[in-house]
Amino acid sequence: MPEKLVWVGTSWKMNKTIDEARAYVRTLLPHLPMPGVQAFVLPSHTSLAAVRDTLPADTPLLLGAQNAHWADEGAGTGEVSMRMVKDAGALLVEMGHSERRRDFGENDDTVGLKARAALDHGLIPLICIGEPAEVRTAQMQEEYVLDQLREALRLLSPTEARRVIVAYEPIWAIGTGGRPATTEQIAPVMQAIAAALTEVSDGCARGTLLYGGGVAASNAAELLRTPNVDGLFVGRAAWTAQGLLELLRIGSAHAEASAAH
Ligand code: PGA
């Protein structure tokens, strides 16, 4: 059996010029591949192609887009299509992030359409789900995220559902105002999502399951030890190449320790 890789990656969100994006990747590349780890980066649309052009043909770094429309083309001012982000170098495409749900009208309906469209273009959907603080206070987080997941996967076959990456990102843990989540808080949710992913995959190996929200070098090892966490999806802590490298090293140490068991 090939070893299962630990995924560690970042969305740069609305950060970095083209030069800054290139400089980041040039700092990162000499350290890749890191044993046991799959690294990925989601640049902004404006720097995606430039980053792709700095990578060697057999690149160990996967690239993705932070968003793309579900329609192939048309009157979508300000949007880009799956075909366009693929053309610019994306292999992954993020959808359903809480910032886009909150500020840009993204919802379960459009996330499902985007997951369908991504797979139609040979892209891997990276689907973000997660509950707001009030849902956590009401202890309804599992029902909430499982609903989001069901809607996101509703247009996919079992074979396709096995190819998605899901990131569980409790909204109360994300960003500068967030509170870091503990293993105890996330473990039951990760378990519920993993079970749902296995079920829709007809009992075969399920899709990859990441944790995101307030990930930092100080909590990454603990988060990775949480059952059903296949990797980490990082914002602020990986906006410098050194920050991502530190997390990749933690991921690599975790992969080595897991392989020894
Ligand atoms: P953060 O962002 O790591 O800065 O909390 C995570 C995310 O939004 O994916």
CSV table of C-alpha atoms and ligand atoms in Angstrom, one decimal:
chain,number,residue,atom,x,y,z
A,1,MET,CA,0.0,0.0,0.0
A,2,PRO,CA,1.4,3.4,-0.8
A,3,GLU,CA,1.8,5.6,2.2
A,4,LYS,CA,-1.1,8.0,2.8
A,5,LEU,CA,0.2,11.5,2.5
A,6,VAL,CA,-0.5,14.2,5.1
A,7,TRP,CA,-1.9,17.3,3.3
A,8,VAL,CA,-0.7,20.7,4.4
A,9,GLY,CA,-1.6,23.7,2.4
A,10,THR,CA,-2.7,27.3,2.4
A,11,SER,CA,-5.0,29.8,0.8
A,12,TRP,CA,-3.3,33.1,0.5
A,13,LYS,CA,-6.8,34.7,0.5
A,14,MET,CA,-6.7,38.3,-0.8
A,15,ASN,CA,-2.9,38.7,-0.4
A,16,LYS,CA,0.2,38.9,-2.6
A,17,THR,CA,1.2,40.6,-5.8
A,18,ILE,CA,2.6,38.5,-8.6
A,19,ASP,CA,6.2,39.3,-7.5
A,20,GLU,CA,5.4,38.4,-3.9
A,21,ALA,CA,3.8,35.2,-5.0
A,22,ARG,CA,6.8,34.1,-7.1
A,23,ALA,CA,9.2,35.0,-4.2
A,24,TYR,CA,7.2,32.8,-1.8
A,25,VAL,CA,7.3,29.8,-4.1
A,26,ARG,CA,11.0,30.2,-4.9
A,27,THR,CA,11.7,30.1,-1.2
A,28,LEU,CA,9.6,27.0,-0.7
A,29,LEU,CA,10.6,24.9,-3.7
A,30,PRO,CA,14.2,23.8,-2.6
A,31,HIS,CA,12.6,22.2,0.5
A,32,LEU,CA,10.1,20.1,-1.5
A,33,PRO,CA,9.0,17.4,-1.6
A,34,MET,CA,8.9,16.9,2.2
A,35,PRO,CA,8.7,13.2,3.1
A,36,GLY,CA,5.2,12.0,3.7
A,37,VAL,CA,3.6,15.4,2.9
A,38,GLN,CA,1.5,16.8,0.1
A,39,ALA,CA,2.0,20.5,0.0
A,40,PHE,CA,-0.5,22.8,-1.8
A,41,VAL,CA,-1.0,26.5,-2.3
A,42,LEU,CA,-4.1,28.5,-3.4
A,43,PRO,CA,-2.9,31.8,-4.8
A,44,SER,CA,-5.2,34.6,-5.9
A,45,HIS,CA,-6.4,34.4,-9.5
A,46,THR,CA,-4.0,37.2,-10.6
A,47,SER,CA,-0.9,35.2,-9.6
A,48,LEU,CA,-2.0,31.7,-10.3
A,49,ALA,CA,-0.4,31.4,-13.8
A,50,ALA,CA,2.8,33.2,-12.7
A,51,VAL,CA,3.2,30.7,-9.8
A,52,ARG,CA,2.6,27.8,-12.2
A,53,ASP,CA,5.3,29.1,-14.4
A,54,THR,CA,7.9,29.1,-11.6
A,55,LEU,CA,7.3,25.3,-10.9
A,56,PRO,CA,9.2,22.5,-12.5
A,57,ALA,CA,7.3,20.0,-14.7
A,58,ASP,CA,7.2,17.3,-12.0
A,59,THR,CA,6.2,19.8,-9.3
A,60,PRO,CA,5.8,18.5,-5.8
A,61,LEU,CA,3.6,21.6,-5.0
A,62,LEU,CA,-0.1,21.4,-6.0
A,63,LEU,CA,-1.8,24.6,-7.0
A,64,GLY,CA,-5.4,25.6,-6.7
A,65,ALA,CA,-7.8,28.4,-7.1
A,66,GLN,CA,-9.7,30.0,-4.3
A,67,ASN,CA,-13.0,30.1,-6.3
A,68,ALA,CA,-14.4,29.5,-9.7
A,69,HIS,CA,-17.9,29.8,-11.2
A,70,TRP,CA,-19.9,26.7,-12.0
A,71,ALA,CA,-20.8,27.8,-15.6
A,72,ASP,CA,-18.3,27.2,-18.4
A,73,GLU,CA,-18.6,30.7,-19.8
A,74,GLY,CA,-20.9,33.6,-20.2
A,75,ALA,CA,-22.0,36.9,-18.6
A,76,GLY,CA,-20.4,36.5,-15.2
A,77,THR,CA,-18.8,39.9,-14.6
A,78,GLY,CA,-15.8,39.5,-12.2
A,79,GLU,CA,-16.0,35.7,-12.2
A,80,VAL,CA,-13.6,33.1,-13.6
A,81,SER,CA,-14.7,29.6,-14.8
A,82,MET,CA,-13.3,26.2,-13.9
A,83,ARG,CA,-11.8,26.0,-17.4
A,84,MET,CA,-10.0,29.3,-16.9
A,85,VAL,CA,-8.5,28.4,-13.5
A,86,LYS,CA,-7.4,25.0,-14.9
A,87,ASP,CA,-5.8,26.8,-17.8
A,88,ALA,CA,-4.0,29.0,-15.3
A,89,GLY,CA,-2.5,26.0,-13.5
A,90,ALA,CA,-5.1,25.0,-10.9
A,91,LEU,CA,-5.6,21.3,-10.0
A,92,LEU,CA,-7.7,22.1,-6.9
A,93,VAL,CA,-10.5,24.5,-6.6
A,94,GLU,CA,-11.8,25.8,-3.2
A,95,MET,CA,-15.5,26.4,-2.6
A,96,GLY,CA,-17.8,27.1,0.3
A,97,HIS,CA,-15.3,29.0,2.4
A,98,SER,CA,-17.2,30.9,5.2
A,99,GLU,CA,-15.9,34.3,4.0
A,100,ARG,CA,-17.4,33.7,0.6
A,101,ARG,CA,-20.7,32.4,2.2
A,102,ARG,CA,-20.8,35.4,4.4
A,103,ASP,CA,-19.8,38.2,2.0
A,104,PHE,CA,-20.3,36.9,-1.6
A,105,GLY,CA,-23.6,35.0,-1.5
A,106,GLU,CA,-22.0,31.5,-1.8
A,107,ASN,CA,-24.4,28.9,-0.4
A,108,ASP,CA,-25.0,25.1,-0.3
A,109,ASP,CA,-26.8,25.3,-3.7
A,110,THR,CA,-23.8,27.0,-5.5
A,111,VAL,CA,-21.3,24.8,-3.7
A,112,GLY,CA,-23.0,21.7,-5.1
A,113,LEU,CA,-22.9,23.2,-8.6
A,114,LYS,CA,-19.3,24.1,-8.2
A,115,ALA,CA,-18.3,20.7,-7.1
A,116,ARG,CA,-20.0,19.2,-10.1
A,117,ALA,CA,-18.4,21.7,-12.5
A,118,ALA,CA,-14.9,21.2,-11.0
A,119,LEU,CA,-15.1,17.4,-11.5
A,120,ASP,CA,-16.4,17.9,-15.0
A,121,HIS,CA,-13.2,19.8,-15.8
A,122,GLY,CA,-10.9,17.3,-14.0
A,123,LEU,CA,-10.3,19.6,-11.0
A,124,ILE,CA,-10.5,18.4,-7.4
A,125,PRO,CA,-13.1,20.3,-5.3
A,126,LEU,CA,-11.8,21.5,-2.0
A,127,ILE,CA,-15.1,21.9,-0.1
A,128,CYS,CA,-15.2,24.0,3.1
A,129,ILE,CA,-17.8,23.4,5.7
A,130,GLY,CA,-18.1,24.6,9.3
A,131,GLU,CA,-20.5,26.0,11.8
A,132,PRO,CA,-20.9,29.5,13.3
A,133,ALA,CA,-20.4,30.1,17.0
A,134,GLU,CA,-24.2,30.2,17.8
A,135,VAL,CA,-24.6,26.7,16.3
A,136,ARG,CA,-21.7,25.4,18.4
A,137,THR,CA,-23.3,27.0,21.5
A,138,ALA,CA,-26.5,25.1,20.7
A,139,GLN,CA,-24.5,21.9,20.2
A,140,MET,CA,-25.9,21.5,16.7
A,141,GLN,CA,-22.5,21.4,14.9
A,142,GLU,CA,-22.6,17.9,13.6
A,143,GLU,CA,-26.1,18.2,12.0
A,144,TYR,CA,-25.1,21.6,10.6
A,145,VAL,CA,-21.9,20.5,8.8
A,146,LEU,CA,-23.4,17.2,7.7
A,147,ASP,CA,-26.2,19.1,6.0
A,148,GLN,CA,-23.6,21.3,4.2
A,149,LEU,CA,-21.7,18.2,3.2
A,150,ARG,CA,-24.8,16.5,1.8
A,151,GLU,CA,-25.7,19.5,-0.3
A,152,ALA,CA,-22.1,19.9,-1.5
A,153,LEU,CA,-22.0,16.3,-2.7
A,154,ARG,CA,-25.6,16.0,-4.0
A,155,LEU,CA,-24.6,16.0,-7.7
A,156,LEU,CA,-21.7,13.6,-7.5
A,157,SER,CA,-21.6,9.8,-8.0
A,158,PRO,CA,-19.9,7.7,-5.3
A,159,THR,CA,-16.8,7.4,-7.4
A,160,GLU,CA,-16.6,11.2,-7.7
A,161,ALA,CA,-17.4,11.7,-4.0
A,162,ARG,CA,-14.2,9.8,-3.2
A,163,ARG,CA,-12.1,12.4,-5.0
A,164,VAL,CA,-13.2,15.5,-3.1
A,165,ILE,CA,-11.2,17.1,-0.3
A,166,VAL,CA,-13.3,18.4,2.5
A,167,ALA,CA,-12.0,21.0,5.0
A,168,TYR,CA,-13.8,21.3,8.3
A,169,GLU,CA,-13.4,24.9,9.4
A,170,PRO,CA,-15.5,26.0,12.4
A,171,ILE,CA,-16.1,29.7,11.7
A,172,TRP,CA,-15.4,30.6,15.3
A,173,ALA,CA,-11.9,29.4,15.0
A,174,ILE,CA,-11.0,31.2,11.7
A,175,GLY,CA,-9.1,34.5,11.4
A,176,THR,CA,-7.8,37.2,13.7
A,177,GLY,CA,-10.9,37.2,15.9
A,178,GLY,CA,-11.1,33.4,16.1
A,179,ARG,CA,-10.5,31.1,19.1
A,180,PRO,CA,-8.2,28.1,18.3
A,181,ALA,CA,-10.2,24.8,18.5
A,182,THR,CA,-9.0,21.9,20.6
A,183,THR,CA,-8.9,18.3,19.7
A,184,GLU,CA,-11.8,17.6,22.1
A,185,GLN,CA,-13.9,20.2,20.2
A,186,ILE,CA,-13.2,18.9,16.7
A,187,ALA,CA,-12.8,15.2,17.1
A,188,PRO,CA,-16.5,14.3,17.2
A,189,VAL,CA,-17.2,16.4,14.1
A,190,MET,CA,-14.3,15.0,12.2
A,191,GLN,CA,-15.5,11.5,13.1
A,192,ALA,CA,-19.1,12.4,11.8
A,193,ILE,CA,-17.8,13.9,8.6
A,194,ALA,CA,-15.4,10.9,8.0
A,195,ALA,CA,-18.3,8.5,8.5
A,196,ALA,CA,-20.5,10.4,6.1
A,197,LEU,CA,-17.7,10.6,3.5
A,198,THR,CA,-17.2,6.8,3.8
A,199,GLU,CA,-20.9,6.2,3.4
A,200,VAL,CA,-21.2,8.2,0.2
A,201,SER,CA,-18.1,6.5,-1.1
A,202,ASP,CA,-19.9,3.1,-1.1
A,203,GLY,CA,-17.5,1.8,1.6
A,204,CYS,CA,-14.4,2.5,-0.5
A,205,ALA,CA,-11.6,4.7,0.7
A,206,ARG,CA,-13.2,8.1,1.4
A,207,GLY,CA,-12.1,11.5,0.3
A,208,THR,CA,-9.4,13.5,2.1
A,209,LEU,CA,-10.5,15.3,5.2
A,210,LEU,CA,-8.6,18.4,6.4
A,211,TYR,CA,-9.0,20.6,9.4
A,212,GLY,CA,-8.7,24.4,9.1
A,213,GLY,CA,-9.2,27.5,11.3
A,214,GLY,CA,-6.6,29.0,13.6
A,215,VAL,CA,-3.9,26.5,12.6
A,216,ALA,CA,-0.5,27.5,13.9
A,217,ALA,CA,2.9,25.9,14.5
A,218,SER,CA,1.9,25.8,18.2
A,219,ASN,CA,-1.2,23.6,17.7
A,220,ALA,CA,-0.6,21.8,14.3
A,221,ALA,CA,0.9,18.6,15.8
A,222,GLU,CA,-2.1,18.2,18.2
A,223,LEU,CA,-4.6,18.9,15.5
A,224,LEU,CA,-2.9,16.3,13.2
A,225,ARG,CA,-3.1,13.7,16.0
A,226,THR,CA,-6.9,14.1,16.0
A,227,PRO,CA,-8.4,10.9,14.5
A,228,ASN,CA,-9.7,11.4,10.9
A,229,VAL,CA,-7.6,14.5,10.3
A,230,ASP,CA,-5.7,13.8,7.0
A,231,GLY,CA,-4.1,17.2,6.9
A,232,LEU,CA,-4.3,21.0,7.6
A,233,PHE,CA,-5.7,23.9,5.6
A,234,VAL,CA,-4.0,27.1,6.8
A,235,GLY,CA,-4.6,30.8,6.4
A,236,ARG,CA,-2.5,33.4,8.3
A,237,ALA,CA,0.2,31.1,9.7
A,238,ALA,CA,1.3,30.1,6.2
A,239,TRP,CA,1.2,33.5,4.4
A,240,THR,CA,5.0,33.5,4.6
A,241,ALA,CA,7.0,30.7,3.0
A,242,GLN,CA,8.8,30.1,6.3
A,243,GLY,CA,5.4,29.7,8.0
A,244,LEU,CA,4.3,27.1,5.6
A,245,LEU,CA,7.7,25.3,5.8
A,246,GLU,CA,7.4,25.1,9.5
A,247,LEU,CA,4.0,23.5,9.2
A,248,LEU,CA,5.2,21.2,6.4
A,249,ARG,CA,7.9,20.0,8.8
A,250,ILE,CA,5.4,19.3,11.5
A,251,GLY,CA,3.3,17.4,8.9
A,252,SER,CA,6.3,15.4,7.9
A,253,ALA,CA,7.2,14.5,11.5
A,254,HIS,CA,3.6,13.4,12.0
A,255,ALA,CA,3.7,11.2,8.8
A,256,GLU,CA,6.9,9.6,10.0
A,257,ALA,CA,5.5,8.9,13.5
A,258,SER,CA,2.3,7.4,12.0
A,259,ALA,CA,4.3,5.2,9.6
A,260,ALA,CA,6.3,3.8,12.6
A,261,HIS,CA,3.0,2.6,14.2
B,1,PGA,P1,-6.8,31.1,9.5
B,1,PGA,O1,-7.7,30.8,8.2
B,1,PGA,O2,-5.7,29.9,9.5
B,1,PGA,O3,-6.1,32.4,9.3
B,1,PGA,O4,-7.6,31.0,10.7
B,1,PGA,C1,-8.1,29.6,7.9
B,1,PGA,C2,-9.1,29.5,6.8
B,1,PGA,O5,-9.9,30.5,6.6
B,1,PGA,O6,-9.0,28.6,6.0
